[in-house]
mmCIF file of C-alpha atoms in Angstrom:
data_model
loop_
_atom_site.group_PDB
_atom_site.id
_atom_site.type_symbol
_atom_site.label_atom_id
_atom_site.label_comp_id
_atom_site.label_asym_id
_atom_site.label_seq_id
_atom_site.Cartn_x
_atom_site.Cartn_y
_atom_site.Cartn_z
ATOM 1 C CA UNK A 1 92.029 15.896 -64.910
ATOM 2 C CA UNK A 2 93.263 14.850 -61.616
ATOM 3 C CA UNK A 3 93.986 11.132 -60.943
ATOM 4 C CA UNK A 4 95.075 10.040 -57.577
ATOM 5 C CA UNK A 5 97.650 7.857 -57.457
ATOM 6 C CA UNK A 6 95.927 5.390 -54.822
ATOM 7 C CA UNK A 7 92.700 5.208 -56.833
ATOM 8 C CA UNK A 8 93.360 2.050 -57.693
ATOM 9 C CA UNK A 9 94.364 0.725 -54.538
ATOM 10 C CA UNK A 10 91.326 2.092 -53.285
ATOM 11 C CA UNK A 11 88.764 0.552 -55.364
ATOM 12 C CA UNK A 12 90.199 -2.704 -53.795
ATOM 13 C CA UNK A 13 89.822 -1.979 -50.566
ATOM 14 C CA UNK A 14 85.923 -1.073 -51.600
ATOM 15 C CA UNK A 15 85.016 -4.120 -53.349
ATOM 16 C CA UNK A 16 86.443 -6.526 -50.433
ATOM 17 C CA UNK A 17 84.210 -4.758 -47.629
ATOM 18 C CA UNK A 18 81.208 -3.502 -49.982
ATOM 19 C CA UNK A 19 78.272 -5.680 -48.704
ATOM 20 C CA UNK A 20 79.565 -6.365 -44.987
ATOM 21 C CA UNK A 21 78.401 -3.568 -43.522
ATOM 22 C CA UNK A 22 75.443 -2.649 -45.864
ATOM 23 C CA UNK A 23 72.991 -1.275 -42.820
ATOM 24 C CA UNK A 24 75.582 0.430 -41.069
ATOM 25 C CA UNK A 25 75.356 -1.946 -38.271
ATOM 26 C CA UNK A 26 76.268 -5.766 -37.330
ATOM 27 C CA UNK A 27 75.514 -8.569 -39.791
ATOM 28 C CA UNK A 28 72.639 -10.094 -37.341
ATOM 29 C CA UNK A 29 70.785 -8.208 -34.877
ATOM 30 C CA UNK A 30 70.712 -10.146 -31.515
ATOM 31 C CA UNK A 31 66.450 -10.398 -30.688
ATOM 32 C CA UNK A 32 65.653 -8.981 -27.121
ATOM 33 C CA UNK A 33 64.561 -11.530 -24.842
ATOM 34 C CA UNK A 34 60.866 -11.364 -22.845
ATOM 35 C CA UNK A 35 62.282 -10.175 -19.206
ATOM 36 C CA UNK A 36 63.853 -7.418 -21.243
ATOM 37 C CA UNK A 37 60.908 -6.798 -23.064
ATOM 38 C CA UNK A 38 58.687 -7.224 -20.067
ATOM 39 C CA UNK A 39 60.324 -6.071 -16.913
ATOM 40 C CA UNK A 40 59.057 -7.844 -13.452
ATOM 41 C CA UNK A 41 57.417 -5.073 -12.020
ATOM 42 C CA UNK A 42 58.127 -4.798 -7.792
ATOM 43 C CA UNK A 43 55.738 -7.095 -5.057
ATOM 44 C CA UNK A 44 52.631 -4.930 -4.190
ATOM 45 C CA UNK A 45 52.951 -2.537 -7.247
ATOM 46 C CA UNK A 46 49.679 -2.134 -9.357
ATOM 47 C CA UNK A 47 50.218 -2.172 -13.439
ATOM 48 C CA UNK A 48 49.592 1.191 -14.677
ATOM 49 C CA UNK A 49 47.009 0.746 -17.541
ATOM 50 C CA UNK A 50 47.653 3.633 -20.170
ATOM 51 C CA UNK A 51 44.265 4.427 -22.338
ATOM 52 C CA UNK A 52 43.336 7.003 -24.900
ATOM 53 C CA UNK A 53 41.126 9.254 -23.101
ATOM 54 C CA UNK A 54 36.888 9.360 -24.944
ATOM 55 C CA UNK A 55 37.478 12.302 -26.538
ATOM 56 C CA UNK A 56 33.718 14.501 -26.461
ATOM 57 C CA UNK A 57 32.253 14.865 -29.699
ATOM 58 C CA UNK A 58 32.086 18.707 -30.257
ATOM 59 C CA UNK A 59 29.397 19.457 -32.292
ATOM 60 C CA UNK A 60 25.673 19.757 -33.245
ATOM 61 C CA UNK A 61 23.202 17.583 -31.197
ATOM 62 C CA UNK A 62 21.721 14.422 -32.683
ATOM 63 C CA UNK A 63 18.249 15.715 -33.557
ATOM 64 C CA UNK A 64 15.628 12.817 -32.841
ATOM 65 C CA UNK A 65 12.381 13.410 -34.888
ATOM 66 C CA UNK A 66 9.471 13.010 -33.204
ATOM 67 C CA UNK A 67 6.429 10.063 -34.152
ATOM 68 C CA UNK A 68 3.863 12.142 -36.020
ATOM 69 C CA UNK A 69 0.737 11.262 -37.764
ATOM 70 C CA UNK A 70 -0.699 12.930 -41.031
ATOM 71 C CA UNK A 71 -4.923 13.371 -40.794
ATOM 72 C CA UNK A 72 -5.747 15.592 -43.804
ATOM 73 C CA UNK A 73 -4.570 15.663 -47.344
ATOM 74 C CA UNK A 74 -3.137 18.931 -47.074
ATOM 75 C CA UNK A 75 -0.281 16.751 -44.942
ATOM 76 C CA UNK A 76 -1.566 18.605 -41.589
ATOM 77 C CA UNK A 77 0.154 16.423 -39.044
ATOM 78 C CA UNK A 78 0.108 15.949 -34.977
ATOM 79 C CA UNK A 79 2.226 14.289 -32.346
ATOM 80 C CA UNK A 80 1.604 11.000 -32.198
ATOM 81 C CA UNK A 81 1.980 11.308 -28.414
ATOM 82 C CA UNK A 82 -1.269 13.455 -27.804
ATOM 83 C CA UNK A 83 -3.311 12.319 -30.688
ATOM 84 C CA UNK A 84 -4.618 9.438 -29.060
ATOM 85 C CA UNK A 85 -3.749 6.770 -31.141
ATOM 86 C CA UNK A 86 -1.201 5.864 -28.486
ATOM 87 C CA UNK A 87 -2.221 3.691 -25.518
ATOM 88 C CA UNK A 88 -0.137 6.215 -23.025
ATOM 89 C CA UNK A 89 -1.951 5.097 -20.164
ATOM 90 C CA UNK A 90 -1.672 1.703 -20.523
ATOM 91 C CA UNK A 91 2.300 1.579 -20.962
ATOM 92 C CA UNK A 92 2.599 3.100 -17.586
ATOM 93 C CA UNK A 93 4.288 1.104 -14.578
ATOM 94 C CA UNK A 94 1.292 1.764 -12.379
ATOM 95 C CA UNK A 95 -1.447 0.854 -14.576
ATOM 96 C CA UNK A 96 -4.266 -1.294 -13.072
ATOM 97 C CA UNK A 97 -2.913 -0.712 -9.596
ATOM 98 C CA UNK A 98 -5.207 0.605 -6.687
ATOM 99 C CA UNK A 99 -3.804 3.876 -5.935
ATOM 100 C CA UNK A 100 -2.543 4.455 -2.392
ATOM 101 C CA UNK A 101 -5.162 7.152 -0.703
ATOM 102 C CA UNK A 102 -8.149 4.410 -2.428
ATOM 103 C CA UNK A 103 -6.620 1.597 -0.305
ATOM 104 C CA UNK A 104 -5.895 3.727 2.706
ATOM 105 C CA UNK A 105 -9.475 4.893 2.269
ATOM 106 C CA UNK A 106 -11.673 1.470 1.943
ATOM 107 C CA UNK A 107 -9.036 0.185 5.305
ATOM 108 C CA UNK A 108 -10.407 3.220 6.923
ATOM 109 C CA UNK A 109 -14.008 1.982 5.706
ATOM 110 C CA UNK A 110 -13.960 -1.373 6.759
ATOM 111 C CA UNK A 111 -12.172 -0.886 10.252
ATOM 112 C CA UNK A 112 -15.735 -0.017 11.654
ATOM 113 C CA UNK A 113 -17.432 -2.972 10.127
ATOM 114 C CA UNK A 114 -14.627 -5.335 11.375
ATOM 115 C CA UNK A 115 -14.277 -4.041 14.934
ATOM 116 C CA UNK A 116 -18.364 -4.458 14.802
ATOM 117 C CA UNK A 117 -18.115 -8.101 13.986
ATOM 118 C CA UNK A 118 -15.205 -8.890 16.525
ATOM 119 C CA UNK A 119 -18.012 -7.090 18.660
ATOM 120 C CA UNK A 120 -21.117 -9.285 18.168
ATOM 121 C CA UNK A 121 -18.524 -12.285 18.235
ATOM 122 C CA UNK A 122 -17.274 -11.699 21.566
ATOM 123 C CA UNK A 123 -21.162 -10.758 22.584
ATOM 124 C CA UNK A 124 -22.319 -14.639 21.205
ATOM 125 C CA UNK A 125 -19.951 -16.072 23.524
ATOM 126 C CA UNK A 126 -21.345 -14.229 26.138
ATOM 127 C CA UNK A 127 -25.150 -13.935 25.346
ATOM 128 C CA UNK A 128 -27.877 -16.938 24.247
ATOM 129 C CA UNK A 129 -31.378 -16.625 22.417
ATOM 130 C CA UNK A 130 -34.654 -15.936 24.736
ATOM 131 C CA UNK A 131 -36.941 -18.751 24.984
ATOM 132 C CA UNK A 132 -40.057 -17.856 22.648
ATOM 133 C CA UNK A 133 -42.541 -19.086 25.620
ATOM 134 C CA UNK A 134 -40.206 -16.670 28.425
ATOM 135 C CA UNK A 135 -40.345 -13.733 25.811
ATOM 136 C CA UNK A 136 -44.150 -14.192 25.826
ATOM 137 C CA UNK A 137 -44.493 -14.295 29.763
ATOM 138 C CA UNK A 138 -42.597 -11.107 30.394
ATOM 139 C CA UNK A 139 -44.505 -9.697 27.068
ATOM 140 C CA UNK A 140 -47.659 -10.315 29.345
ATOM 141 C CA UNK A 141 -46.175 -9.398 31.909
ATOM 142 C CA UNK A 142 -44.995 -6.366 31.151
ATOM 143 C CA UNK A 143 -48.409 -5.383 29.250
ATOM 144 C CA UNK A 144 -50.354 -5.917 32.574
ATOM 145 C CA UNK A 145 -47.936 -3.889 34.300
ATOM 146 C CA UNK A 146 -48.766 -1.290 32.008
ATOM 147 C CA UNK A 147 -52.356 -2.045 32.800
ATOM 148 C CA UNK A 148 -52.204 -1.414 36.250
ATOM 149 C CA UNK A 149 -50.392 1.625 36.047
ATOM 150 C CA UNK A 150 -52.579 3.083 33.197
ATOM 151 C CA UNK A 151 -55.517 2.371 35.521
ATOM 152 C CA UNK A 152 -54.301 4.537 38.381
ATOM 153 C CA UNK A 153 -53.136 7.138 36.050
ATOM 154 C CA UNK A 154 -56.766 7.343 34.579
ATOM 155 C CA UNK A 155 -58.138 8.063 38.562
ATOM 156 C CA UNK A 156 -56.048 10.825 39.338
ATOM 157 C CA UNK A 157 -57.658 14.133 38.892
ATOM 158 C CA UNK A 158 -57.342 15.812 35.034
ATOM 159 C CA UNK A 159 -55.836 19.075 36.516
ATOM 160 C CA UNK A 160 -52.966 18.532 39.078
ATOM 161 C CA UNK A 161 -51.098 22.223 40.191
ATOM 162 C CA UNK A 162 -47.478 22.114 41.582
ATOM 163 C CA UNK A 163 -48.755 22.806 44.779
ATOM 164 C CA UNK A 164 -50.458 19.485 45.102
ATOM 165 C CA UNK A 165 -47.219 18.201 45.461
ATOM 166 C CA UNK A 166 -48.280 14.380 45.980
ATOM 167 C CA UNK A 167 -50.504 13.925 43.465
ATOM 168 C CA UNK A 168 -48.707 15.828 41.042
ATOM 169 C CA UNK A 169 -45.235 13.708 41.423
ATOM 170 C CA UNK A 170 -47.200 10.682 41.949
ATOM 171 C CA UNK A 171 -48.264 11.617 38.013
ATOM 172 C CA UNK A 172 -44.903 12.322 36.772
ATOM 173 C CA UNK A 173 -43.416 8.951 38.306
ATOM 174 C CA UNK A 174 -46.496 7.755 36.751
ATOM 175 C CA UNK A 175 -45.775 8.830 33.508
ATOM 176 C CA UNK A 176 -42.367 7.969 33.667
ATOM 177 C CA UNK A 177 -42.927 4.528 34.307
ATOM 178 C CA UNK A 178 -46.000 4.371 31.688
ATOM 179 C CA UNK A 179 -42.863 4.950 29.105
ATOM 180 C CA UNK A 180 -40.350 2.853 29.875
ATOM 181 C CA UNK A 181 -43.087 0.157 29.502
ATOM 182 C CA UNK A 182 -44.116 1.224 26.831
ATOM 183 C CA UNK A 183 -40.611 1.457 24.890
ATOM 184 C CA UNK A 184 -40.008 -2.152 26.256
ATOM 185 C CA UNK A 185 -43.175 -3.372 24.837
ATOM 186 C CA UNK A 186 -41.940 -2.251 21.883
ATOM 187 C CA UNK A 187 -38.835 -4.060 21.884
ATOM 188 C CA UNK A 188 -40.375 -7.542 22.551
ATOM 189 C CA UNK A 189 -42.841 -7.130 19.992
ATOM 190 C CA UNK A 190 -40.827 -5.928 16.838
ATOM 191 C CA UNK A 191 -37.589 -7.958 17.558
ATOM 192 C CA UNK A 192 -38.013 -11.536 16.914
ATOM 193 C CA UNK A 193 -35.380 -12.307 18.970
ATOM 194 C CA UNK A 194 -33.956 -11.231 22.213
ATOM 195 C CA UNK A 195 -30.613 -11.443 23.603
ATOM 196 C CA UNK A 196 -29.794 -11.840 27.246
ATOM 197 C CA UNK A 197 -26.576 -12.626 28.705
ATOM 198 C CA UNK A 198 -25.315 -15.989 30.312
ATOM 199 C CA UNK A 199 -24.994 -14.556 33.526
ATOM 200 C CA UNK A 200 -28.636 -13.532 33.988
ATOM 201 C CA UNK A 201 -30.318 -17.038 32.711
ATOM 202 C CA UNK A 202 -27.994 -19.095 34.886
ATOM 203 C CA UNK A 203 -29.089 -16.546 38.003
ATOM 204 C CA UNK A 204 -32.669 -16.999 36.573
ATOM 205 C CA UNK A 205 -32.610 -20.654 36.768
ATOM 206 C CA UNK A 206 -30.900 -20.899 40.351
ATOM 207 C CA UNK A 207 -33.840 -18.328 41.314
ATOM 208 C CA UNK A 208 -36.451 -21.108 39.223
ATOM 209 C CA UNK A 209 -34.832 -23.784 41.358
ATOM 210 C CA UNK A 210 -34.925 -22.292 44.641
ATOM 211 C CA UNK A 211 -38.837 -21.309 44.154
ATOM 212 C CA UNK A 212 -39.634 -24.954 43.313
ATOM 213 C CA UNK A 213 -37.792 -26.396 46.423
#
């Protein structure tokens, strides 16, 4: 067997440096500092955030089972959605609310009836109440007109022919007159009140005063 000759010298050597070096590097390993860690990044320049993209889960979809109800003993079951046990109608956002073509419909309704009441507003400022004892003269009044006229009417011959032009268009003006008293007899004796405007009772009473001077 082969010995070398500077074995022994060389075992030395190795036991005098055998644990200086043990991981192949310095005895102390200097620690970086923070700026080295950290570097200052430049004035103006945004960090760059690095993230793990969401990865999409590749697969089967989540199957949700549906709220059923069992009715029979043979385990026949329904949706719980359409069986009526649910109060559908009553979870909705618009429930108890006036639909929109109902309101639309019941403005259109009362529009009338308000523009009538602005109407018989504005027509009290402008109109008063008959006196019950005036109302009574021209009721007389008017009924004796009616009178008189029914009185000629009743002389004038029973036949009349177009060619009796006088007579016969002193019968239609007659007649005509006969029923405009008639309707206005009417008037005074089913309303119990009568309307007349301001403008005629204050021109009535400066005729009233002008008769009595």
């Amino acid at each position: 067997m082969y010995i070398s000759k500077y074995r022994e010298v060389f075992l030395l050597i190795n036991k005098q440096h055998k644990h200086q070096h043990r991981t192949m590097g310095p005895e102390t390993v200097k620690a970086p500092s923070h700026r080295e860690m950290c570097p200052q990044r430049p004035e103006g320049e945004k960090p760059e955030h690095t993230f793990r993209k969401k990865t999409k889960h590749i697969g089967m979809k989540k199957v949700i089972p549906q709220p059923a109800c069992v009715d029979t003993g043979k385990r026949d079951k329904q949706l719980l959605e359409k069986s009526g046990f649910v109060p559908f109608y009553l979870q909705k956002n618009d429930y108890g609310i006036v639909p929109g073509y109902l309101r639309r419909r019941n403005a259109e309704k009362e529009k009338p009836k308000q523009d009538n009441d602005a109407w018989l507003t504005k027509q009290r400022e402008t109109v008063k109440p008959l006196p019950e004892q005036e109302k009574q003269n021209i009721l007389k009044g008017l009924k004796r007109r009616f009178n008189e006229l029914n009185s000629e009417y009743q002389s004038l011959p029973f036949a009349l022919f177009p060619s009796q032009y006088t007579k016969y268009n002193y019968k239609k003006f007659l007649e005509e007159k006969m029923s405009k008293l008639e309707k206005n007899i009417a008037i005074f004796e089913e309303h119990k009140y009568i309307y007349v405007s301001r403008e005629d009772t204050s021109d009535q009473q400066q005729n009233n005063n002008s008769v009595q001077r």
